[in-house]
Amino acid sequence: MSIYAGISQKLTSIVQRFIFSNIYISLGALCFAIVNTILLDIHTTEIIPIYIIIFCCTLFIYQFSRWIFFRNLTQTLSKDKLYYWMESHGQIIVPSMIISIVVCMILSFWISKAALEHLFLLGCISFLYNIKVPIGNKSYFTLREIPFAKIFQIALVWATMAVILPWVEVHGWNFNIDVISLFAIQFLFIFIITLPFDINDVEVDKETGVKTIPIVIGKRKSKVLLSVLSLAYLLALYVWMDKNSDLHSQNFLFFIGISILIFSLLYKTILRSGRVEKWKIMLWYDGSLILYFLIWSLSQLYTFV
């Protein structure tokens, strides 16, 4: 093995560990929330406990979801690198969940009652998707059985957590049209970066009986839908920013950066999403949440140039 191949293999192993441990997606949730907080003109120093809770709650929910899924995985279902990583690192899953929930419980004393109520609602939505509800002597029902439930649940929880939760912490349940419209816009963004996962997971979802958009309408039509939604997202974001900020300054650079990000993800989805390893899909699309923050940060350097 050459030195280059050895370094590449080592870096790949580190990246996979970062992704499979769910730290990567939790960092993405934090980054996405910070940008939306700034867009809503909320001072970030006001809601530091909320940021920590967002990180820990994301870590807990994803660890719990993976833990439940892999515990129920039968021998006949497809297994990938994520499965084997979970199998060999299962001992850290439960402790990480415990630490995450303890941190959230401690920080709950430093946030508003409205934010606590909001977190409770988000928790119920997240848990219900993974819990089997008995409906008879031997019958169970889960939200997974409802067509398209997965992608809408993910988009709802993420957009609510990134937009509504910070707003509720500062302003309570007093919403205005700008907050609601930004929530809808970011719901669409999460929908856009989640659909490629469903395209990539078609075979697994067929085996587990989950009805996703690609299974119902096919991969090709799903990519057409994704293209339309991507353009709709950029148009909606442009209109929102034009109304709420000065698009002729650094915020215009932010919009250009997000446009490049959206088209780059669309390019990868159309050409590669259906035939790459799951961890690479996670690297690209979960990573877009971190890139969202980096694009915002770089665009703000315009002020100092």
Coordinates of C-alpha atoms in Angstrom, one line a residue:
M1 CA 0.0 0.0 0.0
S2 CA 1.4 3.4 -1.0
I3 CA 1.8 6.3 1.5
Y4 CA -1.0 8.2 -0.2
A5 CA -3.4 5.2 0.0
G6 CA -2.5 4.7 3.6
I7 CA -3.2 8.4 4.5
S8 CA -6.4 8.3 2.5
Q9 CA -7.6 5.2 4.2
K10 CA -6.8 6.7 7.7
L11 CA -8.7 9.9 6.9
T12 CA -11.6 7.9 5.5
S13 CA -11.8 6.0 8.8
I14 CA -11.7 9.2 10.9
V15 CA -14.4 10.8 8.8
Q16 CA -16.6 7.7 9.0
R17 CA -16.2 7.5 12.8
F18 CA -17.2 11.2 13.0
I19 CA -20.3 10.6 10.9
F20 CA -21.4 7.2 12.3
S21 CA -21.1 8.5 15.9
N22 CA -23.8 11.1 15.0
I23 CA -21.5 14.0 16.2
Y24 CA -21.4 15.2 12.6
I25 CA -25.2 15.5 12.2
S26 CA -25.5 17.1 15.6
L27 CA -22.9 19.7 14.7
G28 CA -24.9 20.3 11.5
A29 CA -28.0 20.9 13.6
L30 CA -26.2 23.4 15.7
C31 CA -24.7 25.3 12.7
F32 CA -28.1 25.4 10.9
A33 CA -29.8 26.8 14.0
I34 CA -27.2 29.5 14.4
V35 CA -27.7 30.9 10.9
N36 CA -31.5 30.9 11.2
T37 CA -31.1 32.7 14.6
I38 CA -29.1 35.4 12.9
L39 CA -31.5 35.7 10.0
L40 CA -34.3 36.3 12.6
D41 CA -32.2 39.0 14.2
I42 CA -31.8 37.1 17.5
H43 CA -28.6 37.7 19.4
T44 CA -26.8 34.4 19.7
T45 CA -25.5 35.1 23.2
E46 CA -29.1 35.2 24.4
I47 CA -29.8 31.5 23.7
I48 CA -26.5 29.6 24.3
P49 CA -28.4 27.0 26.4
I50 CA -30.7 26.5 23.4
Y51 CA -27.8 25.8 21.1
I52 CA -26.3 23.2 23.5
I53 CA -29.7 21.6 23.8
I54 CA -30.1 21.4 20.1
F55 CA -26.8 19.6 19.8
C56 CA -27.5 17.2 22.6
C57 CA -31.1 16.5 21.5
T58 CA -30.0 15.8 18.0
L59 CA -27.3 13.4 19.2
F60 CA -29.8 11.7 21.5
I61 CA -32.6 11.3 18.9
Y62 CA -30.2 10.0 16.2
Q63 CA -28.5 7.6 18.6
F64 CA -31.9 6.4 19.8
S65 CA -33.3 6.0 16.3
R66 CA -30.2 4.0 15.1
W67 CA -30.2 1.9 18.3
I68 CA -33.9 0.9 17.8
F69 CA -33.4 0.3 14.0
F70 CA -30.4 -1.9 14.4
R71 CA -31.8 -3.8 17.3
N72 CA -34.8 -4.7 15.1
L73 CA -32.7 -5.5 12.0
T74 CA -33.2 -9.0 10.9
Q75 CA -30.6 -11.3 9.4
T76 CA -32.3 -11.0 6.0
L77 CA -32.0 -7.3 5.6
S78 CA -29.1 -5.5 3.9
K79 CA -26.1 -4.5 6.1
D80 CA -23.7 -1.7 5.3
K81 CA -20.7 -0.1 7.0
L82 CA -23.0 1.9 9.3
Y83 CA -24.4 -1.4 10.6
Y84 CA -21.0 -3.0 11.2
W85 CA -19.8 0.2 12.9
M86 CA -22.8 0.2 15.2
E87 CA -22.2 -3.5 15.9
S88 CA -18.6 -2.9 17.0
H89 CA -19.3 0.3 18.9
G90 CA -22.6 -0.5 20.4
Q91 CA -21.2 0.0 23.9
I92 CA -20.9 3.8 23.4
I93 CA -24.5 4.3 22.2
V94 CA -26.4 4.0 25.4
P95 CA -23.8 6.1 27.5
S96 CA -23.9 8.9 24.9
M97 CA -27.7 8.9 25.0
I98 CA -27.6 9.1 28.8
I99 CA -25.1 12.0 28.8
S100 CA -27.1 13.9 26.2
I101 CA -30.4 13.6 28.0
V102 CA -28.7 14.6 31.4
V103 CA -27.2 17.7 29.8
C104 CA -30.6 18.6 28.4
M105 CA -32.3 18.1 31.7
I106 CA -29.8 20.3 33.5
L107 CA -30.0 23.1 30.9
S108 CA -33.8 23.0 31.0
F109 CA -33.5 25.2 34.1
W110 CA -32.0 27.9 32.0
I111 CA -34.6 28.1 29.3
S112 CA -38.1 29.5 29.1
K113 CA -41.3 27.6 29.8
A114 CA -42.4 28.1 26.2
A115 CA -39.1 26.6 24.9
L116 CA -39.6 23.6 27.2
E117 CA -43.1 23.1 25.9
H118 CA -41.8 23.3 22.4
L119 CA -39.1 20.7 23.1
F120 CA -41.7 18.4 24.6
L121 CA -43.7 18.6 21.3
L122 CA -40.6 17.9 19.2
G123 CA -39.6 15.0 21.4
C124 CA -43.1 13.4 21.1
I125 CA -42.9 13.7 17.3
S126 CA -39.4 12.3 17.1
F127 CA -40.2 9.3 19.5
L128 CA -43.5 8.4 17.9
Y129 CA -41.8 7.7 14.6
N130 CA -39.6 5.0 16.2
I131 CA -42.1 3.5 18.7
K132 CA -44.4 0.6 18.0
V133 CA -47.9 1.4 19.2
P134 CA -50.0 -1.7 20.0
I135 CA -53.4 -1.8 18.2
G136 CA -54.4 -5.3 19.0
N137 CA -53.2 -8.5 20.7
K138 CA -50.4 -9.1 18.2
S139 CA -50.6 -6.0 16.0
Y140 CA -48.5 -2.9 16.1
F141 CA -48.6 0.5 14.3
T142 CA -45.7 2.9 13.6
L143 CA -45.6 6.2 11.7
R144 CA -43.2 4.5 9.4
E145 CA -46.1 2.7 7.8
I146 CA -47.6 6.0 6.6
P147 CA -46.4 6.8 3.1
F148 CA -43.9 9.7 3.0
A149 CA -44.1 10.1 6.8
K150 CA -40.3 9.8 7.3
I151 CA -39.3 12.7 5.1
F152 CA -42.1 15.0 6.4
Q153 CA -41.3 14.2 10.0
I154 CA -37.6 14.9 9.5
A155 CA -38.3 18.2 7.7
L156 CA -40.8 19.3 10.3
V157 CA -38.6 18.5 13.3
W158 CA -35.5 20.1 11.9
A159 CA -37.1 23.2 10.6
T160 CA -39.0 23.7 13.9
M161 CA -35.8 23.1 15.9
A162 CA -33.7 25.5 13.8
V163 CA -36.3 28.3 13.3
I164 CA -39.2 28.1 15.8
L165 CA -37.3 26.9 18.9
P166 CA -34.9 29.9 19.1
W167 CA -37.7 32.3 18.4
V168 CA -39.9 30.8 21.1
E169 CA -37.1 31.1 23.6
V170 CA -36.8 34.8 23.1
H171 CA -40.3 35.9 22.0
G172 CA -42.6 33.1 23.3
W173 CA -45.4 31.9 21.1
N174 CA -45.9 35.2 19.4
F175 CA -45.1 34.5 15.7
N176 CA -45.2 36.8 12.8
I177 CA -45.4 36.2 9.1
D178 CA -41.6 36.5 8.7
V179 CA -40.9 33.7 11.2
I180 CA -43.6 31.4 9.7
S181 CA -42.3 32.0 6.2
L182 CA -38.7 31.3 7.1
F183 CA -39.9 28.1 8.8
A184 CA -41.6 27.0 5.6
I185 CA -38.5 27.9 3.6
Q186 CA -36.2 25.9 5.8
F187 CA -38.7 23.0 5.9
L188 CA -38.2 22.9 2.2
F189 CA -34.4 23.0 2.5
I190 CA -34.4 20.0 4.9
F191 CA -36.8 18.2 2.6
I192 CA -34.4 18.8 -0.3
I193 CA -31.4 17.4 1.5
T194 CA -33.4 14.4 2.9
L195 CA -34.8 13.2 -0.4
P196 CA -31.4 12.0 -1.7
F197 CA -31.2 9.7 1.4
D198 CA -34.5 8.1 0.3
I199 CA -33.2 7.7 -3.2
N200 CA -30.1 6.0 -1.9
D201 CA -32.1 3.9 0.6
V202 CA -34.6 2.5 -1.9
E203 CA -33.5 -1.2 -1.4
V204 CA -33.4 -1.0 2.4
D205 CA -36.8 0.8 2.6
K206 CA -38.3 -1.8 0.3
E207 CA -37.1 -4.5 2.7
T208 CA -38.4 -2.7 5.8
G209 CA -41.7 -1.7 4.2
V210 CA -41.2 2.0 4.4
K211 CA -43.0 3.9 1.6
T212 CA -40.9 6.8 0.5
I213 CA -41.2 9.1 -2.5
P214 CA -38.6 7.3 -4.7
I215 CA -40.4 3.9 -4.0
V216 CA -43.8 5.3 -5.0
I217 CA -42.8 7.5 -8.0
G218 CA -39.4 6.1 -8.9
K219 CA -35.9 7.5 -8.7
R220 CA -36.0 9.4 -12.0
K221 CA -39.2 11.3 -11.1
S222 CA -37.8 11.9 -7.6
K223 CA -34.8 13.7 -9.1
V224 CA -37.1 15.8 -11.3
L225 CA -39.1 16.7 -8.2
L226 CA -35.9 17.5 -6.3
S227 CA -34.8 19.9 -9.2
V228 CA -38.1 21.8 -9.0
L229 CA -38.0 22.0 -5.2
S230 CA -34.4 23.3 -5.3
L231 CA -35.4 26.1 -7.6
A232 CA -38.4 26.9 -5.5
Y233 CA -36.2 27.0 -2.4
L234 CA -33.8 29.5 -3.9
L235 CA -36.6 31.7 -5.2
A236 CA -38.3 31.7 -1.8
L237 CA -35.1 32.4 0.1
Y238 CA -34.3 35.3 -2.3
V239 CA -37.8 36.8 -1.7
W240 CA -37.5 36.4 2.0
M241 CA -34.1 38.0 2.2
D242 CA -35.0 40.8 -0.1
K243 CA -37.9 41.7 2.3
N244 CA -36.0 41.2 5.5
S245 CA -32.4 42.3 4.8
D246 CA -30.2 44.2 2.4
L247 CA -29.5 41.9 -0.6
H248 CA -27.0 44.4 -2.0
S249 CA -24.4 43.8 0.7
Q250 CA -22.9 40.7 2.3
N251 CA -26.2 38.9 2.4
F252 CA -26.2 38.8 -1.4
L253 CA -23.0 36.9 -1.2
F254 CA -24.6 34.5 1.2
F255 CA -27.4 33.9 -1.2
I256 CA -24.9 33.3 -4.0
G257 CA -23.1 30.8 -1.8
I258 CA -26.3 28.9 -0.9
S259 CA -27.2 28.8 -4.6
I260 CA -23.9 27.2 -5.4
L261 CA -24.4 24.7 -2.5
I262 CA -28.0 23.8 -3.7
F263 CA -26.9 23.3 -7.3
S264 CA -23.8 21.3 -6.2
L265 CA -26.0 19.0 -4.1
L266 CA -28.5 18.7 -7.0
Y267 CA -25.6 17.7 -9.4
K268 CA -24.5 15.0 -6.9
T269 CA -28.0 13.7 -6.5
I270 CA -28.8 13.4 -10.2
L271 CA -25.5 11.7 -11.0
R272 CA -24.4 9.8 -7.9
S273 CA -26.9 9.5 -5.1
G274 CA -28.3 6.1 -6.2
R275 CA -25.0 4.3 -6.4
V276 CA -22.7 5.5 -3.6
E277 CA -22.1 4.2 -0.1
K278 CA -24.4 5.5 2.6
W279 CA -21.6 7.3 4.6
K280 CA -20.8 9.4 1.5
I281 CA -24.5 10.5 1.2
M282 CA -24.3 11.5 4.9
L283 CA -21.0 13.3 4.3
W284 CA -22.5 15.4 1.5
Y285 CA -26.0 16.2 2.7
D286 CA -25.6 16.3 6.4
G287 CA -22.5 18.3 5.7
S288 CA -24.5 20.9 3.8
L289 CA -25.9 22.1 7.2
I290 CA -22.3 22.8 8.3
L291 CA -21.6 24.4 4.9
Y292 CA -24.7 26.6 5.4
F293 CA -23.0 28.1 8.4
L294 CA -19.6 28.4 6.8
I295 CA -21.1 30.2 3.8
W296 CA -22.8 32.6 6.1
S297 CA -19.6 33.2 8.0
L298 CA -17.5 33.8 4.9
S299 CA -20.2 36.1 3.4
Q300 CA -20.0 38.3 6.5
L301 CA -16.3 38.9 5.9
Y302 CA -17.4 41.3 3.2
T303 CA -18.1 43.8 6.0
F304 CA -14.5 43.8 7.0
V305 CA -12.9 44.0 3.5

